[in-house]
């Protein structure tokens, strides 16, 4: 099948392109950087011509890996976050409606649509959404737009609520932050208490989940969780990572809370399992791969 990957030069888009390509799919990349290849389409970041992109690609599926991905920055510049995470999705879907209605659309959403007040239980997709940040609200709005175009215009869409994805080439978030502090600081300090929990998913598992959805998913406007289904305390994850790096430094949790950060996240992945997905990487094995990548830098 022909798969158009928007944001193909980013962390997620790069892994999606490489791993789906290895599975035998024809990959057409598109991004605001790069180019020069017959299988790469340049996108103007200011005035993107998505009709041209979709006409050129003539793809069976579009996997949207674009957008802003910072909760803190969504507080400091909410309009920019809205433009990249909501407005651009509406523009993409309108372009598909106009010139490429056969193309099924996969939107990478986020667990940030949930917020953090569900207690210590696995979150199902049908719970009431309570975002804690502009980022979460904008991702929720994008999901609504995907449902709209599925319901009223017959487009095939699905939104993937990704929890805490990690892997090689990700130069931000918890493990990159830890690596920088271990490498350059005598004291390793992190926000929170360490008792907060996240559902981490290694990027190769994430792409395997995507592959299962491309083959067997229901493109009816729904949103589905993409995660490992296992919650891990931040303190545990941080120490596992330092062990993978061979570091003996002490980790100090400051107790400081950050706006938009939930206390506990664990996903119910029943839908993913129903389409044939099963995680291959536990957190320790995934972090070992990240540590190997960091040592190669």
PDB file of C-alpha atoms in Angstrom:
ATOM      1  CA  UNK A   1       0.000   0.000   0.000  1.00  0.00           C
ATOM      2  CA  UNK A   2       1.019   3.624  -0.524  1.00  0.00           C
ATOM      3  CA  UNK A   3       1.454   5.530   2.734  1.00  0.00           C
ATOM      4  CA  UNK A   4       1.948   9.299   2.911  1.00  0.00           C
ATOM      5  CA  UNK A   5       3.807  10.288   6.096  1.00  0.00           C
ATOM      6  CA  UNK A   6       3.390  13.942   7.017  1.00  0.00           C
ATOM      7  CA  UNK A   7       6.255  15.087   9.226  1.00  0.00           C
ATOM      8  CA  UNK A   8       8.495  12.335   7.891  1.00  0.00           C
ATOM      9  CA  UNK A   9      11.726  13.950   9.119  1.00  0.00           C
ATOM     10  CA  UNK A  10      10.678  14.131  12.767  1.00  0.00           C
ATOM     11  CA  UNK A  11      11.179  11.616  15.562  1.00  0.00           C
ATOM     12  CA  UNK A  12       7.896   9.796  15.076  1.00  0.00           C
ATOM     13  CA  UNK A  13       7.621  10.344  11.331  1.00  0.00           C
ATOM     14  CA  UNK A  14      11.134   9.024  10.764  1.00  0.00           C
ATOM     15  CA  UNK A  15      10.446   5.797  12.625  1.00  0.00           C
ATOM     16  CA  UNK A  16       7.062   5.385  10.927  1.00  0.00           C
ATOM     17  CA  UNK A  17       8.647   5.842   7.492  1.00  0.00           C
ATOM     18  CA  UNK A  18      11.547   3.451   8.124  1.00  0.00           C
ATOM     19  CA  UNK A  19       9.638   0.670   9.847  1.00  0.00           C
ATOM     20  CA  UNK A  20       6.611   0.700   7.526  1.00  0.00           C
ATOM     21  CA  UNK A  21       9.002   0.816   4.585  1.00  0.00           C
ATOM     22  CA  UNK A  22      10.741  -2.272   5.942  1.00  0.00           C
ATOM     23  CA  UNK A  23       7.353  -4.011   5.998  1.00  0.00           C
ATOM     24  CA  UNK A  24       7.076  -3.509   2.239  1.00  0.00           C
ATOM     25  CA  UNK A  25       4.848  -0.429   2.027  1.00  0.00           C
ATOM     26  CA  UNK A  26       5.603   2.367  -0.425  1.00  0.00           C
ATOM     27  CA  UNK A  27       6.394   5.457   1.645  1.00  0.00           C
ATOM     28  CA  UNK A  28       5.935   9.026   0.424  1.00  0.00           C
ATOM     29  CA  UNK A  29       7.437  11.475   2.898  1.00  0.00           C
ATOM     30  CA  UNK A  30       6.371  15.084   3.323  1.00  0.00           C
ATOM     31  CA  UNK A  31       7.849  17.714   5.624  1.00  0.00           C
ATOM     32  CA  UNK A  32       8.764  21.372   5.991  1.00  0.00           C
ATOM     33  CA  UNK A  33      12.426  20.357   5.675  1.00  0.00           C
ATOM     34  CA  UNK A  34      14.238  17.966   3.388  1.00  0.00           C
ATOM     35  CA  UNK A  35      13.473  17.139  -0.203  1.00  0.00           C
ATOM     36  CA  UNK A  36      15.288  16.281  -3.372  1.00  0.00           C
ATOM     37  CA  UNK A  37      13.838  12.793  -3.564  1.00  0.00           C
ATOM     38  CA  UNK A  38      11.047  11.645  -5.850  1.00  0.00           C
ATOM     39  CA  UNK A  39       9.397  10.170  -2.753  1.00  0.00           C
ATOM     40  CA  UNK A  40       9.578  13.374  -0.709  1.00  0.00           C
ATOM     41  CA  UNK A  41       7.221  16.360  -0.902  1.00  0.00           C
ATOM     42  CA  UNK A  42       8.148  19.743   0.522  1.00  0.00           C
ATOM     43  CA  UNK A  43       5.475  21.510   2.619  1.00  0.00           C
ATOM     44  CA  UNK A  44       5.548  25.269   3.029  1.00  0.00           C
ATOM     45  CA  UNK A  45       5.298  25.815   6.814  1.00  0.00           C
ATOM     46  CA  UNK A  46       3.535  29.180   6.455  1.00  0.00           C
ATOM     47  CA  UNK A  47       1.073  28.472   3.652  1.00  0.00           C
ATOM     48  CA  UNK A  48       0.915  24.700   3.168  1.00  0.00           C
ATOM     49  CA  UNK A  49      -0.728  23.559  -0.067  1.00  0.00           C
ATOM     50  CA  UNK A  50      -2.207  20.299   1.153  1.00  0.00           C
ATOM     51  CA  UNK A  51      -4.259  19.751  -2.001  1.00  0.00           C
ATOM     52  CA  UNK A  52      -1.000  19.571  -3.973  1.00  0.00           C
ATOM     53  CA  UNK A  53       0.476  17.203  -1.381  1.00  0.00           C
ATOM     54  CA  UNK A  54      -2.427  14.767  -1.534  1.00  0.00           C
ATOM     55  CA  UNK A  55      -2.759  14.928  -5.299  1.00  0.00           C
ATOM     56  CA  UNK A  56       0.941  14.219  -5.710  1.00  0.00           C
ATOM     57  CA  UNK A  57       1.024  11.384  -3.186  1.00  0.00           C
ATOM     58  CA  UNK A  58      -2.136   9.565  -4.338  1.00  0.00           C
ATOM     59  CA  UNK A  59      -1.855   7.520  -1.151  1.00  0.00           C
ATOM     60  CA  UNK A  60      -4.034   4.810   0.328  1.00  0.00           C
ATOM     61  CA  UNK A  61      -3.271   6.109   3.821  1.00  0.00           C
ATOM     62  CA  UNK A  62      -1.994   9.368   5.271  1.00  0.00           C
ATOM     63  CA  UNK A  63      -0.247   9.185   8.644  1.00  0.00           C
ATOM     64  CA  UNK A  64      -0.077  12.635  10.208  1.00  0.00           C
ATOM     65  CA  UNK A  65       3.036  12.939  12.411  1.00  0.00           C
ATOM     66  CA  UNK A  66       3.114  16.737  12.337  1.00  0.00           C
ATOM     67  CA  UNK A  67       2.300  19.229  15.057  1.00  0.00           C
ATOM     68  CA  UNK A  68       3.635  20.873  18.186  1.00  0.00           C
ATOM     69  CA  UNK A  69       4.443  18.473  21.021  1.00  0.00           C
ATOM     70  CA  UNK A  70       5.137  20.537  24.112  1.00  0.00           C
ATOM     71  CA  UNK A  71       2.648  21.044  26.923  1.00  0.00           C
ATOM     72  CA  UNK A  72       4.662  23.916  28.496  1.00  0.00           C
ATOM     73  CA  UNK A  73       4.954  25.744  25.166  1.00  0.00           C
ATOM     74  CA  UNK A  74       1.201  25.456  24.644  1.00  0.00           C
ATOM     75  CA  UNK A  75       0.786  27.683  27.715  1.00  0.00           C
ATOM     76  CA  UNK A  76       3.302  30.274  26.515  1.00  0.00           C
ATOM     77  CA  UNK A  77       2.130  30.314  22.865  1.00  0.00           C
ATOM     78  CA  UNK A  78      -1.363  28.791  22.626  1.00  0.00           C
ATOM     79  CA  UNK A  79      -2.099  30.261  19.190  1.00  0.00           C
ATOM     80  CA  UNK A  80       0.947  28.576  17.666  1.00  0.00           C
ATOM     81  CA  UNK A  81      -0.027  25.282  19.299  1.00  0.00           C
ATOM     82  CA  UNK A  82      -3.604  25.635  18.004  1.00  0.00           C
ATOM     83  CA  UNK A  83      -2.381  26.366  14.483  1.00  0.00           C
ATOM     84  CA  UNK A  84      -0.175  23.278  14.303  1.00  0.00           C
ATOM     85  CA  UNK A  85      -2.352  20.846  16.263  1.00  0.00           C
ATOM     86  CA  UNK A  86      -5.876  21.843  15.224  1.00  0.00           C
ATOM     87  CA  UNK A  87      -6.079  24.239  12.266  1.00  0.00           C
ATOM     88  CA  UNK A  88      -3.605  22.234  10.158  1.00  0.00           C
ATOM     89  CA  UNK A  89      -5.649  19.049  10.692  1.00  0.00           C
ATOM     90  CA  UNK A  90      -8.787  20.782   9.436  1.00  0.00           C
ATOM     91  CA  UNK A  91      -6.842  21.966   6.381  1.00  0.00           C
ATOM     92  CA  UNK A  92      -5.514  18.456   5.715  1.00  0.00           C
ATOM     93  CA  UNK A  93      -8.945  16.863   5.903  1.00  0.00           C
ATOM     94  CA  UNK A  94     -10.519  19.512   3.694  1.00  0.00           C
ATOM     95  CA  UNK A  95      -7.798  18.862   1.111  1.00  0.00           C
ATOM     96  CA  UNK A  96      -8.485  15.128   1.270  1.00  0.00           C
ATOM     97  CA  UNK A  97     -12.206  15.804   0.838  1.00  0.00           C
ATOM     98  CA  UNK A  98     -11.550  17.930  -2.228  1.00  0.00           C
ATOM     99  CA  UNK A  99      -8.920  15.919  -4.120  1.00  0.00           C
ATOM    100  CA  UNK A 100      -8.235  12.504  -2.530  1.00  0.00           C
ATOM    101  CA  UNK A 101     -11.342  11.153  -0.783  1.00  0.00           C
ATOM    102  CA  UNK A 102     -10.065   7.554  -0.985  1.00  0.00           C
ATOM    103  CA  UNK A 103      -7.124   8.359   1.319  1.00  0.00           C
ATOM    104  CA  UNK A 104      -7.656   7.153   4.887  1.00  0.00           C
ATOM    105  CA  UNK A 105      -6.333   9.533   7.530  1.00  0.00           C
ATOM    106  CA  UNK A 106      -4.433   8.523  10.680  1.00  0.00           C
ATOM    107  CA  UNK A 107      -4.087  11.373  13.154  1.00  0.00           C
ATOM    108  CA  UNK A 108      -1.603  11.120  16.012  1.00  0.00           C
ATOM    109  CA  UNK A 109      -3.422  12.575  18.977  1.00  0.00           C
ATOM    110  CA  UNK A 110      -2.256  12.370  22.602  1.00  0.00           C
ATOM    111  CA  UNK A 111      -3.191  11.037  26.007  1.00  0.00           C
ATOM    112  CA  UNK A 112      -3.186  14.715  27.011  1.00  0.00           C
ATOM    113  CA  UNK A 113      -6.856  14.789  25.961  1.00  0.00           C
ATOM    114  CA  UNK A 114      -7.648  12.821  29.122  1.00  0.00           C
ATOM    115  CA  UNK A 115      -6.162  15.061  31.789  1.00  0.00           C
ATOM    116  CA  UNK A 116      -5.328  13.385  35.087  1.00  0.00           C
ATOM    117  CA  UNK A 117      -8.334  12.742  37.313  1.00  0.00           C
ATOM    118  CA  UNK A 118      -9.242   9.117  36.659  1.00  0.00           C
ATOM    119  CA  UNK A 119      -7.649   7.509  39.697  1.00  0.00           C
ATOM    120  CA  UNK A 120      -5.407   4.459  39.590  1.00  0.00           C
ATOM    121  CA  UNK A 121      -7.138   2.607  36.796  1.00  0.00           C
ATOM    122  CA  UNK A 122      -6.616   1.933  33.120  1.00  0.00           C
ATOM    123  CA  UNK A 123      -8.252   4.682  31.070  1.00  0.00           C
ATOM    124  CA  UNK A 124     -10.781   3.603  28.454  1.00  0.00           C
ATOM    125  CA  UNK A 125     -11.439   5.640  25.337  1.00  0.00           C
ATOM    126  CA  UNK A 126     -15.056   6.373  26.272  1.00  0.00           C
ATOM    127  CA  UNK A 127     -14.369   8.295  29.505  1.00  0.00           C
ATOM    128  CA  UNK A 128     -15.158  11.997  29.765  1.00  0.00           C
ATOM    129  CA  UNK A 129     -12.191  14.020  28.516  1.00  0.00           C
ATOM    130  CA  UNK A 130     -10.736  16.597  30.919  1.00  0.00           C
ATOM    131  CA  UNK A 131      -7.614  18.185  29.346  1.00  0.00           C
ATOM    132  CA  UNK A 132      -5.232  20.020  31.663  1.00  0.00           C
ATOM    133  CA  UNK A 133      -3.472  22.163  29.051  1.00  0.00           C
ATOM    134  CA  UNK A 134      -4.047  24.096  25.820  1.00  0.00           C
ATOM    135  CA  UNK A 135      -2.146  21.269  24.107  1.00  0.00           C
ATOM    136  CA  UNK A 136      -4.679  18.738  25.383  1.00  0.00           C
ATOM    137  CA  UNK A 137      -7.633  20.886  24.337  1.00  0.00           C
ATOM    138  CA  UNK A 138      -6.183  21.412  20.862  1.00  0.00           C
ATOM    139  CA  UNK A 139      -5.604  17.670  20.405  1.00  0.00           C
ATOM    140  CA  UNK A 140      -9.193  17.045  21.510  1.00  0.00           C
ATOM    141  CA  UNK A 141     -10.448  19.600  18.983  1.00  0.00           C
ATOM    142  CA  UNK A 142      -8.462  17.864  16.234  1.00  0.00           C
ATOM    143  CA  UNK A 143     -10.087  14.541  17.165  1.00  0.00           C
ATOM    144  CA  UNK A 144     -13.500  16.219  16.882  1.00  0.00           C
ATOM    145  CA  UNK A 145     -12.607  17.472  13.412  1.00  0.00           C
ATOM    146  CA  UNK A 146     -11.585  13.952  12.372  1.00  0.00           C
ATOM    147  CA  UNK A 147     -14.964  12.648  13.573  1.00  0.00           C
ATOM    148  CA  UNK A 148     -16.748  15.467  11.738  1.00  0.00           C
ATOM    149  CA  UNK A 149     -15.137  14.625   8.403  1.00  0.00           C
ATOM    150  CA  UNK A 150     -15.847  10.943   8.898  1.00  0.00           C
ATOM    151  CA  UNK A 151     -19.477  11.487   9.916  1.00  0.00           C
ATOM    152  CA  UNK A 152     -20.521  14.184   7.458  1.00  0.00           C
ATOM    153  CA  UNK A 153     -18.206  13.686   4.498  1.00  0.00           C
ATOM    154  CA  UNK A 154     -17.536   9.947   4.550  1.00  0.00           C
ATOM    155  CA  UNK A 155     -13.751  10.168   4.974  1.00  0.00           C
ATOM    156  CA  UNK A 156     -11.920   7.327   6.678  1.00  0.00           C
ATOM    157  CA  UNK A 157     -10.286   8.734   9.819  1.00  0.00           C
ATOM    158  CA  UNK A 158      -8.901   7.432  13.097  1.00  0.00           C
ATOM    159  CA  UNK A 159      -7.125   9.240  15.957  1.00  0.00           C
ATOM    160  CA  UNK A 160      -4.394   7.526  17.964  1.00  0.00           C
ATOM    161  CA  UNK A 161      -4.104   8.698  21.563  1.00  0.00           C
ATOM    162  CA  UNK A 162      -0.414   8.086  22.140  1.00  0.00           C
ATOM    163  CA  UNK A 163       0.723   7.886  25.745  1.00  0.00           C
ATOM    164  CA  UNK A 164       4.422   8.314  26.677  1.00  0.00           C
ATOM    165  CA  UNK A 165       6.345   7.361  23.537  1.00  0.00           C
ATOM    166  CA  UNK A 166      10.133   7.113  23.688  1.00  0.00           C
ATOM    167  CA  UNK A 167      13.018   5.752  21.629  1.00  0.00           C
ATOM    168  CA  UNK A 168      16.174   6.607  19.681  1.00  0.00           C
ATOM    169  CA  UNK A 169      16.319  10.085  18.109  1.00  0.00           C
ATOM    170  CA  UNK A 170      13.924  11.664  20.618  1.00  0.00           C
ATOM    171  CA  UNK A 171      15.796  14.728  21.842  1.00  0.00           C
ATOM    172  CA  UNK A 172      13.345  15.954  24.462  1.00  0.00           C
ATOM    173  CA  UNK A 173      11.185  14.752  27.355  1.00  0.00           C
ATOM    174  CA  UNK A 174      12.124  12.625  30.349  1.00  0.00           C
ATOM    175  CA  UNK A 175      14.929  10.365  29.148  1.00  0.00           C
ATOM    176  CA  UNK A 176      16.717  12.983  27.022  1.00  0.00           C
ATOM    177  CA  UNK A 177      16.460  15.409  29.933  1.00  0.00           C
ATOM    178  CA  UNK A 178      17.932  12.787  32.251  1.00  0.00           C
ATOM    179  CA  UNK A 179      20.764  12.040  29.832  1.00  0.00           C
ATOM    180  CA  UNK A 180      21.674  15.717  29.595  1.00  0.00           C
ATOM    181  CA  UNK A 181      21.719  16.102  33.373  1.00  0.00           C
ATOM    182  CA  UNK A 182      23.743  12.935  33.927  1.00  0.00           C
ATOM    183  CA  UNK A 183      26.242  14.066  31.281  1.00  0.00           C
ATOM    184  CA  UNK A 184      26.663  17.695  32.315  1.00  0.00           C
ATOM    185  CA  UNK A 185      25.531  18.194  35.901  1.00  0.00           C
ATOM    186  CA  UNK A 186      26.744  16.953  39.249  1.00  0.00           C
ATOM    187  CA  UNK A 187      23.214  16.774  40.624  1.00  0.00           C
ATOM    188  CA  UNK A 188      20.258  15.146  38.850  1.00  0.00           C
ATOM    189  CA  UNK A 189      16.985  16.908  39.706  1.00  0.00           C
ATOM    190  CA  UNK A 190      13.536  16.141  38.296  1.00  0.00           C
ATOM    191  CA  UNK A 191      10.110  17.688  38.726  1.00  0.00           C
ATOM    192  CA  UNK A 192       7.474  16.005  40.873  1.00  0.00           C
ATOM    193  CA  UNK A 193       7.757  13.385  43.590  1.00  0.00           C
ATOM    194  CA  UNK A 194       8.742  10.400  41.460  1.00  0.00           C
ATOM    195  CA  UNK A 195       5.520   8.634  42.418  1.00  0.00           C
ATOM    196  CA  UNK A 196       3.718   9.924  39.336  1.00  0.00           C
ATOM    197  CA  UNK A 197       3.153   7.150  36.784  1.00  0.00           C
ATOM    198  CA  UNK A 198       3.152   6.978  33.003  1.00  0.00           C
ATOM    199  CA  UNK A 199       2.329   4.362  30.387  1.00  0.00           C
ATOM    200  CA  UNK A 200       5.524   4.223  28.316  1.00  0.00           C
ATOM    201  CA  UNK A 201       5.537   2.752  24.806  1.00  0.00           C
ATOM    202  CA  UNK A 202       8.716   2.121  22.836  1.00  0.00           C
ATOM    203  CA  UNK A 203       8.591   3.662  19.369  1.00  0.00           C
ATOM    204  CA  UNK A 204       8.937   0.347  17.522  1.00  0.00           C
ATOM    205  CA  UNK A 205       5.906  -0.976  19.407  1.00  0.00           C
ATOM    206  CA  UNK A 206       4.074   2.218  18.511  1.00  0.00           C
ATOM    207  CA  UNK A 207       4.727   1.676  14.802  1.00  0.00           C
ATOM    208  CA  UNK A 208       3.702  -1.973  15.101  1.00  0.00           C
ATOM    209  CA  UNK A 209       0.422  -0.779  16.626  1.00  0.00           C
ATOM    210  CA  UNK A 210       0.011   1.628  13.710  1.00  0.00           C
ATOM    211  CA  UNK A 211       0.676  -1.188  11.243  1.00  0.00           C
ATOM    212  CA  UNK A 212      -2.038  -3.327  12.858  1.00  0.00           C
ATOM    213  CA  UNK A 213      -4.477  -0.418  12.619  1.00  0.00           C
ATOM    214  CA  UNK A 214      -3.688   0.187   8.939  1.00  0.00           C
ATOM    215  CA  UNK A 215      -4.523  -3.439   8.250  1.00  0.00           C
ATOM    216  CA  UNK A 216      -7.441  -4.043  10.601  1.00  0.00           C
ATOM    217  CA  UNK A 217      -8.543  -0.744  12.171  1.00  0.00           C
ATOM    218  CA  UNK A 218     -11.978   0.860  11.961  1.00  0.00           C
ATOM    219  CA  UNK A 219     -11.653   4.187  10.142  1.00  0.00           C
ATOM    220  CA  UNK A 220     -14.969   5.538  11.385  1.00  0.00           C
ATOM    221  CA  UNK A 221     -13.778   8.660  13.197  1.00  0.00           C
ATOM    222  CA  UNK A 222     -12.998   6.890  16.449  1.00  0.00           C
ATOM    223  CA  UNK A 223     -10.079   7.552  18.802  1.00  0.00           C
ATOM    224  CA  UNK A 224      -8.028   4.682  20.260  1.00  0.00           C
ATOM    225  CA  UNK A 225      -5.324   4.370  22.899  1.00  0.00           C
ATOM    226  CA  UNK A 226      -1.783   3.547  21.807  1.00  0.00           C
ATOM    227  CA  UNK A 227       0.319   2.455  24.772  1.00  0.00           C
ATOM    228  CA  UNK A 228       1.837  -0.591  26.453  1.00  0.00           C
ATOM    229  CA  UNK A 229      -1.025  -1.010  28.918  1.00  0.00           C
ATOM    230  CA  UNK A 230       1.415  -0.878  31.863  1.00  0.00           C
ATOM    231  CA  UNK A 231       1.916   2.007  34.303  1.00  0.00           C
ATOM    232  CA  UNK A 232       5.420   2.715  35.643  1.00  0.00           C
ATOM    233  CA  UNK A 233       6.383   5.219  38.316  1.00  0.00           C
ATOM    234  CA  UNK A 234       8.663   8.003  37.108  1.00  0.00           C
ATOM    235  CA  UNK A 235      11.128   7.143  39.891  1.00  0.00           C
ATOM    236  CA  UNK A 236      11.326   3.539  38.661  1.00  0.00           C
ATOM    237  CA  UNK A 237      11.686   4.585  35.017  1.00  0.00           C
ATOM    238  CA  UNK A 238      14.422   7.094  35.868  1.00  0.00           C
ATOM    239  CA  UNK A 239      16.477   4.549  37.811  1.00  0.00           C
ATOM    240  CA  UNK A 240      16.066   1.931  35.070  1.00  0.00           C
ATOM    241  CA  UNK A 241      17.403   4.455  32.587  1.00  0.00           C
ATOM    242  CA  UNK A 242      20.400   5.410  34.713  1.00  0.00           C
ATOM    243  CA  UNK A 243      21.181   1.714  35.138  1.00  0.00           C
ATOM    244  CA  UNK A 244      21.103   1.342  31.335  1.00  0.00           C
ATOM    245  CA  UNK A 245      23.566   4.227  31.079  1.00  0.00           C
ATOM    246  CA  UNK A 246      25.783   2.760  33.789  1.00  0.00           C
ATOM    247  CA  UNK A 247      25.361   5.854  35.953  1.00  0.00           C
ATOM    248  CA  UNK A 248      25.395   5.775  39.756  1.00  0.00           C
ATOM    249  CA  UNK A 249      24.243   9.361  40.259  1.00  0.00           C
ATOM    250  CA  UNK A 250      21.500  10.083  42.753  1.00  0.00           C
ATOM    251  CA  UNK A 251      18.164  11.370  41.472  1.00  0.00           C
ATOM    252  CA  UNK A 252      16.502  14.118  43.502  1.00  0.00           C
ATOM    253  CA  UNK A 253      12.802  14.880  43.001  1.00  0.00           C
ATOM    254  CA  UNK A 254      12.004  18.499  43.788  1.00  0.00           C
ATOM    255  CA  UNK A 255       8.297  18.004  44.451  1.00  0.00           C
ATOM    256  CA  UNK A 256       7.518  20.852  42.059  1.00  0.00           C
ATOM    257  CA  UNK A 257       4.404  20.345  39.951  1.00  0.00           C
ATOM    258  CA  UNK A 258       4.213  21.534  36.362  1.00  0.00           C
ATOM    259  CA  UNK A 259       1.023  22.867  34.820  1.00  0.00           C
ATOM    260  CA  UNK A 260      -0.592  20.266  32.582  1.00  0.00           C
ATOM    261  CA  UNK A 261       1.139  17.235  34.120  1.00  0.00           C
ATOM    262  CA  UNK A 262      -1.190  14.424  35.287  1.00  0.00           C
ATOM    263  CA  UNK A 263      -0.357  12.254  38.286  1.00  0.00           C
ATOM    264  CA  UNK A 264      -1.214   8.807  36.880  1.00  0.00           C
ATOM    265  CA  UNK A 265      -1.668   7.457  33.383  1.00  0.00           C
ATOM    266  CA  UNK A 266      -2.340   3.891  32.339  1.00  0.00           C
ATOM    267  CA  UNK A 267      -4.131   2.996  29.119  1.00  0.00           C
ATOM    268  CA  UNK A 268      -6.706   0.347  28.437  1.00  0.00           C
ATOM    269  CA  UNK A 269      -5.459  -1.130  25.146  1.00  0.00           C
ATOM    270  CA  UNK A 270      -8.302  -3.583  24.533  1.00  0.00           C
ATOM    271  CA  UNK A 271      -8.972  -2.140  21.087  1.00  0.00           C
ATOM    272  CA  UNK A 272      -5.334  -2.426  20.041  1.00  0.00           C
ATOM    273  CA  UNK A 273      -5.286  -6.039  21.148  1.00  0.00           C
ATOM    274  CA  UNK A 274      -8.453  -6.692  19.133  1.00  0.00           C
ATOM    275  CA  UNK A 275      -6.649  -5.693  15.914  1.00  0.00           C
ATOM    276  CA  UNK A 276      -3.696  -7.950  16.675  1.00  0.00           C
ATOM    277  CA  UNK A 277      -1.242  -5.759  18.596  1.00  0.00           C
ATOM    278  CA  UNK A 278       0.870  -7.031  21.475  1.00  0.00           C
ATOM    279  CA  UNK A 279       3.840  -5.062  22.910  1.00  0.00           C
ATOM    280  CA  UNK A 280       7.257  -6.587  22.242  1.00  0.00           C
ATOM    281  CA  UNK A 281       9.350  -4.261  24.415  1.00  0.00           C
ATOM    282  CA  UNK A 282       9.151  -3.871  28.159  1.00  0.00           C
ATOM    283  CA  UNK A 283      10.544  -0.633  29.581  1.00  0.00           C
ATOM    284  CA  UNK A 284      13.935  -2.083  30.480  1.00  0.00           C
ATOM    285  CA  UNK A 285      14.592  -3.480  26.994  1.00  0.00           C
ATOM    286  CA  UNK A 286      13.389  -0.285  25.336  1.00  0.00           C
ATOM    287  CA  UNK A 287      15.601   1.882  27.524  1.00  0.00           C
ATOM    288  CA  UNK A 288      18.579  -0.336  26.720  1.00  0.00           C
ATOM    289  CA  UNK A 289      18.027   0.526  23.050  1.00  0.00           C
ATOM    290  CA  UNK A 290      17.853   4.227  23.900  1.00  0.00           C
ATOM    291  CA  UNK A 291      21.082   3.964  25.917  1.00  0.00           C
ATOM    292  CA  UNK A 292      22.821   2.229  23.004  1.00  0.00           C
ATOM    293  CA  UNK A 293      21.766   5.073  20.694  1.00  0.00           C
ATOM    294  CA  UNK A 294      23.003   7.711  23.124  1.00  0.00           C
ATOM    295  CA  UNK A 295      26.399   5.997  23.408  1.00  0.00           C
ATOM    296  CA  UNK A 296      26.704   6.155  19.632  1.00  0.00           C
ATOM    297  CA  UNK A 297      26.316   9.952  19.502  1.00  0.00           C
TER     298      UNK A 297
END
